[in-house]
PDB file of C-alpha atoms in Angstrom:
ATOM      1  CA  MET A1191     -71.714 -92.246 -22.018  1.00 96.00           C
ATOM      2  CA  LYS A1192     -73.480 -91.921 -25.208  1.00 98.00           C
ATOM      3  CA  VAL A1193     -72.567 -89.499 -28.511  1.00 98.00           C
ATOM      4  CA  GLU A1194     -75.011 -87.070 -28.508  1.00 97.00           C
ATOM      5  CA  LYS A1195     -75.234 -83.061 -28.791  1.00 97.00           C
ATOM      6  CA  ASN A1196     -72.629 -80.864 -27.006  1.00 97.00           C
ATOM      7  CA  ARG A1197     -70.484 -83.712 -25.693  1.00 97.00           C
ATOM      8  CA  ALA A1198     -66.546 -83.440 -26.981  1.00 97.00           C
ATOM      9  CA  VAL A1199     -65.975 -86.938 -28.686  1.00 97.00           C
ATOM     10  CA  THR A1200     -62.315 -88.410 -30.073  1.00 97.00           C
ATOM     11  CA  LEU A1201     -61.989 -90.387 -33.190  1.00 97.00           C
ATOM     12  CA  LYS A1202     -60.159 -92.758 -35.236  1.00 98.00           C
ATOM     13  CA  PHE A1203     -60.887 -92.180 -38.734  1.00 97.00           C
ATOM     14  CA  ARG A1204     -60.057 -93.368 -42.129  1.00 97.00           C
ATOM     15  CA  LEU A1205     -61.622 -91.508 -45.152  1.00 97.00           C
ATOM     16  CA  ASN A1206     -61.942 -93.353 -48.733  1.00 97.00           C
ATOM     17  CA  ASP A1207     -63.117 -92.586 -51.784  1.00 96.00           C
ATOM     18  CA  SER A1208     -65.716 -94.976 -53.710  1.00 95.00           C
ATOM     19  CA  GLU A1209     -62.953 -96.819 -55.716  1.00 96.00           C
ATOM     20  CA  GLY A1210     -61.269 -97.787 -51.805  1.00 95.00           C
ATOM     21  CA  ASN A1211     -58.461 -94.889 -52.961  1.00 96.00           C
ATOM     22  CA  LEU A1212     -57.415 -93.676 -49.301  1.00 96.00           C
ATOM     23  CA  ILE A1213     -58.289 -89.353 -48.877  1.00 95.00           C
ATOM     24  CA  ASP A1214     -57.601 -88.700 -45.080  1.00 95.00           C
ATOM     25  CA  SER A1215     -57.032 -90.679 -41.974  1.00 96.00           C
ATOM     26  CA  SER A1216     -56.105 -89.779 -38.345  1.00 95.00           C
ATOM     27  CA  ASP A1217     -52.875 -91.724 -38.460  1.00 94.00           C
ATOM     28  CA  ALA A1218     -50.507 -89.194 -38.905  1.00 86.00           C
ATOM     29  CA  ALA A1219     -51.643 -86.438 -36.993  1.00 88.00           C
ATOM     30  CA  GLY A1220     -53.490 -88.744 -34.604  1.00 94.00           C
ATOM     31  CA  PRO A1221     -57.218 -88.950 -33.479  1.00 96.00           C
ATOM     32  CA  MET A1222     -59.670 -86.347 -34.114  1.00 95.00           C
ATOM     33  CA  PRO A1223     -61.592 -84.540 -31.368  1.00 96.00           C
ATOM     34  CA  TYR A1224     -65.182 -82.336 -31.830  1.00 97.00           C
ATOM     35  CA  LEU A1225     -68.132 -81.040 -30.195  1.00 97.00           C
ATOM     36  CA  HIS A1226     -70.939 -82.998 -31.398  1.00 98.00           C
ATOM     37  CA  GLY A1227     -74.056 -81.326 -32.717  1.00 96.00           C
ATOM     38  CA  HIS A1228     -72.338 -78.042 -33.763  1.00 96.00           C
ATOM     39  CA  GLY A1229     -71.876 -78.876 -37.366  1.00 94.00           C
ATOM     40  CA  ASN A1230     -67.903 -79.679 -36.898  1.00 96.00           C
ATOM     41  CA  LEU A1231     -68.407 -83.071 -38.808  1.00 96.00           C
ATOM     42  CA  VAL A1232     -70.486 -83.663 -42.369  1.00 96.00           C
ATOM     43  CA  PRO A1233     -74.124 -84.088 -41.209  1.00 97.00           C
ATOM     44  CA  GLY A1234     -74.023 -88.429 -43.038  1.00 97.00           C
ATOM     45  CA  VAL A1235     -71.456 -88.826 -40.469  1.00 98.00           C
ATOM     46  CA  GLU A1236     -72.248 -86.887 -37.790  1.00 97.00           C
ATOM     47  CA  ARG A1237     -75.394 -88.868 -38.090  1.00 97.00           C
ATOM     48  CA  ALA A1238     -74.265 -91.714 -37.727  1.00 98.00           C
ATOM     49  CA  LEU A1239     -72.160 -91.185 -34.951  1.00 98.00           C
ATOM     50  CA  GLU A1240     -74.719 -90.283 -32.612  1.00 97.00           C
ATOM     51  CA  GLY A1241     -75.982 -92.935 -29.922  1.00 97.00           C
ATOM     52  CA  LYS A1242     -72.908 -95.080 -30.087  1.00 98.00           C
ATOM     53  CA  VAL A1243     -70.179 -95.717 -27.380  1.00 98.00           C
ATOM     54  CA  VAL A1244     -66.620 -95.182 -26.734  1.00 98.00           C
ATOM     55  CA  GLY A1245     -64.879 -98.536 -28.766  1.00 98.00           C
ATOM     56  CA  ASP A1246     -67.472 -98.707 -31.274  1.00 98.00           C
ATOM     57  CA  ALA A1247     -66.024 -99.616 -34.567  1.00 98.00           C
ATOM     58  CA  PHE A1248     -68.135 -99.411 -38.043  1.00 98.00           C
ATOM     59  CA  GLU A1249     -67.873 -98.101 -41.198  1.00 98.00           C
ATOM     60  CA  VAL A1250     -70.789 -95.459 -42.749  1.00 98.00           C
ATOM     61  CA  VAL A1251     -70.913 -94.368 -46.119  1.00 98.00           C
ATOM     62  CA  VAL A1252     -72.212 -90.387 -46.975  1.00 98.00           C
ATOM     63  CA  SER A1253     -73.814 -89.721 -49.870  1.00 97.00           C
ATOM     64  CA  PRO A1254     -72.742 -86.124 -51.569  1.00 97.00           C
ATOM     65  CA  GLU A1255     -75.871 -84.618 -50.578  1.00 97.00           C
ATOM     66  CA  ASP A1256     -74.617 -86.237 -46.517  1.00 97.00           C
ATOM     67  CA  ALA A1257     -71.133 -84.351 -47.090  1.00 97.00           C
ATOM     68  CA  TYR A1258     -70.590 -81.237 -49.640  1.00 96.00           C
ATOM     69  CA  GLY A1259     -72.976 -81.860 -51.801  1.00 95.00           C
ATOM     70  CA  ARG A1260     -73.239 -81.531 -55.398  1.00 96.00           C
ATOM     71  CA  ARG A1261     -71.022 -80.225 -57.985  1.00 95.00           C
ATOM     72  CA  ASP A1262     -72.979 -76.948 -58.916  1.00 94.00           C
ATOM     73  CA  PRO A1263     -71.350 -76.241 -62.929  1.00 94.00           C
ATOM     74  CA  LYS A1264     -72.062 -72.882 -61.654  1.00 93.00           C
ATOM     75  CA  LEU A1265     -69.095 -72.936 -59.997  1.00 94.00           C
ATOM     76  CA  ASP A1266     -66.294 -73.571 -62.305  1.00 95.00           C
ATOM     77  CA  VAL A1267     -65.125 -70.813 -63.385  1.00 95.00           C
ATOM     78  CA  GLN A1268     -61.964 -69.336 -65.323  1.00 95.00           C
ATOM     79  CA  ILE A1269     -60.808 -65.795 -63.792  1.00 94.00           C
ATOM     80  CA  PRO A1270     -58.554 -64.005 -66.258  1.00 95.00           C
ATOM     81  CA  LYS A1271     -54.571 -64.042 -65.188  1.00 95.00           C
ATOM     82  CA  SER A1272     -54.625 -60.392 -65.109  1.00 94.00           C
ATOM     83  CA  ALA A1273     -57.487 -60.659 -62.200  1.00 92.00           C
ATOM     84  CA  PHE A1274     -53.973 -61.613 -60.177  1.00 93.00           C
ATOM     85  CA  PRO A1275     -50.888 -59.720 -58.394  1.00 93.00           C
ATOM     86  CA  GLU A1276     -48.240 -60.373 -61.002  1.00 92.00           C
ATOM     87  CA  ASP A1277     -45.747 -62.009 -58.057  1.00 93.00           C
ATOM     88  CA  ILE A1278     -48.424 -64.478 -57.080  1.00 91.00           C
ATOM     89  CA  LEU A1279     -49.873 -66.239 -60.542  1.00 92.00           C
ATOM     90  CA  PRO A1280     -46.463 -68.898 -60.486  1.00 93.00           C
ATOM     91  CA  GLN A1281     -47.924 -69.718 -57.699  1.00 93.00           C
ATOM     92  CA  LEU A1282     -50.984 -70.689 -58.981  1.00 94.00           C
ATOM     93  CA  ALA A1283     -50.941 -74.522 -60.241  1.00 96.00           C
ATOM     94  CA  PRO A1284     -53.600 -77.392 -60.090  1.00 96.00           C
ATOM     95  CA  GLY A1285     -54.482 -78.009 -56.489  1.00 93.00           C
ATOM     96  CA  VAL A1286     -53.134 -74.452 -54.964  1.00 95.00           C
ATOM     97  CA  MET A1287     -56.525 -73.525 -53.196  1.00 95.00           C
ATOM     98  CA  PHE A1288     -56.805 -69.176 -52.132  1.00 93.00           C
ATOM     99  CA  GLN A1289     -59.852 -67.369 -51.579  1.00 92.00           C
ATOM    100  CA  GLY A1290     -61.941 -64.258 -53.732  1.00 90.00           C
ATOM    101  CA  PRO A1291     -65.104 -63.460 -54.543  1.00 89.00           C
ATOM    102  CA  HIS A1292     -68.519 -65.746 -54.352  1.00 88.00           C
ATOM    103  CA  PRO A1293     -68.877 -66.909 -58.580  1.00 85.00           C
ATOM    104  CA  ARG A1294     -72.884 -66.286 -57.255  1.00 83.00           C
ATOM    105  CA  ASP A1295     -72.267 -63.212 -55.180  1.00 85.00           C
ATOM    106  CA  GLN A1296     -69.287 -61.005 -54.670  1.00 84.00           C
ATOM    107  CA  ARG A1297     -70.133 -59.611 -51.295  1.00 90.00           C
ATOM    108  CA  LYS A1298     -69.414 -63.057 -50.352  1.00 91.00           C
ATOM    109  CA  MET A1299     -65.857 -64.757 -50.230  1.00 92.00           C
ATOM    110  CA  ALA A1300     -65.451 -68.417 -51.608  1.00 92.00           C
ATOM    111  CA  MET A1301     -62.058 -70.518 -51.436  1.00 94.00           C
ATOM    112  CA  PHE A1302     -61.637 -71.306 -54.766  1.00 95.00           C
ATOM    113  CA  THR A1303     -59.592 -74.784 -55.973  1.00 96.00           C
ATOM    114  CA  VAL A1304     -57.227 -74.242 -59.266  1.00 96.00           C
ATOM    115  CA  ALA A1305     -58.012 -76.875 -62.094  1.00 95.00           C
ATOM    116  CA  GLU A1306     -55.707 -75.860 -64.690  1.00 96.00           C
ATOM    117  CA  VAL A1307     -53.498 -72.833 -65.511  1.00 96.00           C
ATOM    118  CA  LEU A1308     -53.665 -72.165 -69.209  1.00 96.00           C
ATOM    119  CA  GLU A1309     -53.057 -69.085 -71.584  1.00 94.00           C
ATOM    120  CA  GLU A1310     -54.702 -65.983 -70.228  1.00 95.00           C
ATOM    121  CA  ASP A1311     -57.100 -67.282 -67.991  1.00 96.00           C
ATOM    122  CA  ILE A1312     -57.154 -68.965 -64.611  1.00 96.00           C
ATOM    123  CA  ARG A1313     -59.760 -72.365 -64.457  1.00 96.00           C
ATOM    124  CA  CYS A1314     -60.894 -73.129 -60.846  1.00 96.00           C
ATOM    125  CA  SER A1315     -63.693 -74.044 -58.596  1.00 96.00           C
ATOM    126  CA  ALA A1316     -65.564 -72.685 -55.255  1.00 95.00           C
ATOM    127  CA  ASN A1317     -66.701 -76.348 -54.893  1.00 95.00           C
ATOM    128  CA  HIS A1318     -65.583 -78.283 -52.034  1.00 94.00           C
ATOM    129  CA  PRO A1319     -63.101 -80.243 -53.498  1.00 91.00           C
ATOM    130  CA  LEU A1320     -64.794 -83.571 -52.830  1.00 95.00           C
ATOM    131  CA  ALA A1321     -68.119 -82.195 -53.487  1.00 96.00           C
ATOM    132  CA  GLY A1322     -70.131 -85.127 -55.772  1.00 96.00           C
ATOM    133  CA  GLN A1323     -68.388 -87.483 -54.552  1.00 96.00           C
ATOM    134  CA  THR A1324     -69.515 -90.633 -52.337  1.00 98.00           C
ATOM    135  CA  LEU A1325     -67.641 -90.920 -49.235  1.00 98.00           C
ATOM    136  CA  HIS A1326     -66.660 -93.888 -46.996  1.00 98.00           C
ATOM    137  CA  PHE A1327     -65.847 -93.993 -43.443  1.00 98.00           C
ATOM    138  CA  SER A1328     -64.211 -96.051 -40.847  1.00 98.00           C
ATOM    139  CA  LEU A1329     -64.372 -94.762 -37.769  1.00 98.00           C
ATOM    140  CA  GLU A1330     -63.479 -95.769 -33.969  1.00 98.00           C
ATOM    141  CA  VAL A1331     -65.173 -93.774 -30.983  1.00 98.00           C
ATOM    142  CA  LEU A1332     -61.920 -93.419 -28.609  1.00 98.00           C
ATOM    143  CA  ALA A1333     -63.353 -91.155 -26.216  1.00 97.00           C
ATOM    144  CA  ILE A1334     -66.709 -89.182 -25.016  1.00 97.00           C
ATOM    145  CA  ARG A1335     -66.950 -86.385 -22.185  1.00 97.00           C
ATOM    146  CA  GLU A1336     -69.388 -83.412 -21.730  1.00 96.00           C
ATOM    147  CA  GLY A1337     -67.975 -80.285 -23.544  1.00 95.00           C
ATOM    148  CA  SER A1338     -66.826 -77.375 -21.628  1.00 94.00           C
ATOM    149  CA  PRO A1339     -69.284 -74.580 -21.428  1.00 94.00           C
ATOM    150  CA  GLU A1340     -66.802 -72.710 -23.262  1.00 94.00           C
ATOM    151  CA  GLU A1341     -66.625 -75.329 -25.901  1.00 95.00           C
ATOM    152  CA  VAL A1342     -70.337 -75.086 -26.286  1.00 95.00           C
ATOM    153  CA  GLU A1343     -70.650 -72.024 -26.038  1.00 94.00           C
ATOM    154  CA  HIS A1344     -67.962 -71.771 -28.954  1.00 93.00           C
ATOM    155  CA  GLY A1345     -68.905 -74.664 -30.362  1.00 94.00           C
ATOM    156  CA  TYR A1346     -66.188 -76.284 -31.113  1.00 92.00           C
ATOM    157  CA  ILE A1347     -63.118 -77.728 -29.278  1.00 91.00           C
ATOM    158  CA  SER A1348     -60.266 -75.122 -28.864  1.00 76.00           C
ATOM    159  CA  GLY A1349     -57.534 -77.391 -28.096  1.00 63.00           C
ATOM    160  CA  PRO A1350     -56.071 -80.660 -26.273  1.00 56.00           C
ATOM    161  CA  GLY A1351     -58.107 -82.625 -23.926  1.00 48.00           C
TER     162      GLY A1351
END
């Protein structure tokens, strides 16, 4: 059986940046299941997996355009500390994520990552933390099965198996 749309695929993976620093892996949490062809992985990885079979182990380098996109400087903002509830301010530190109105469209929500806590403002970004990075994946296909009707309907695998 090959990796193709609507198939449940289980992977072992390692993700490194261009300098070889480990960003994430399946080592701690165990193999990762996903439903192929539903946008559950970055596009460059999903394309690389197309047609693979159980036992295939390979590496793929994914450009920012095929991963989390280029950094958009318009998504880097400074928010006055006065915009946050007083009890939240002590929790805001570099790397902390929070949800708020999108910088370009206040009717939408975005996830922000705190970059720096300044005297009067919080400098943060709505860019994905890996935006602008070339990503290096080591992948191994461990299992492939047909996705259940429920999984295909929802577009993702919702539980073990």
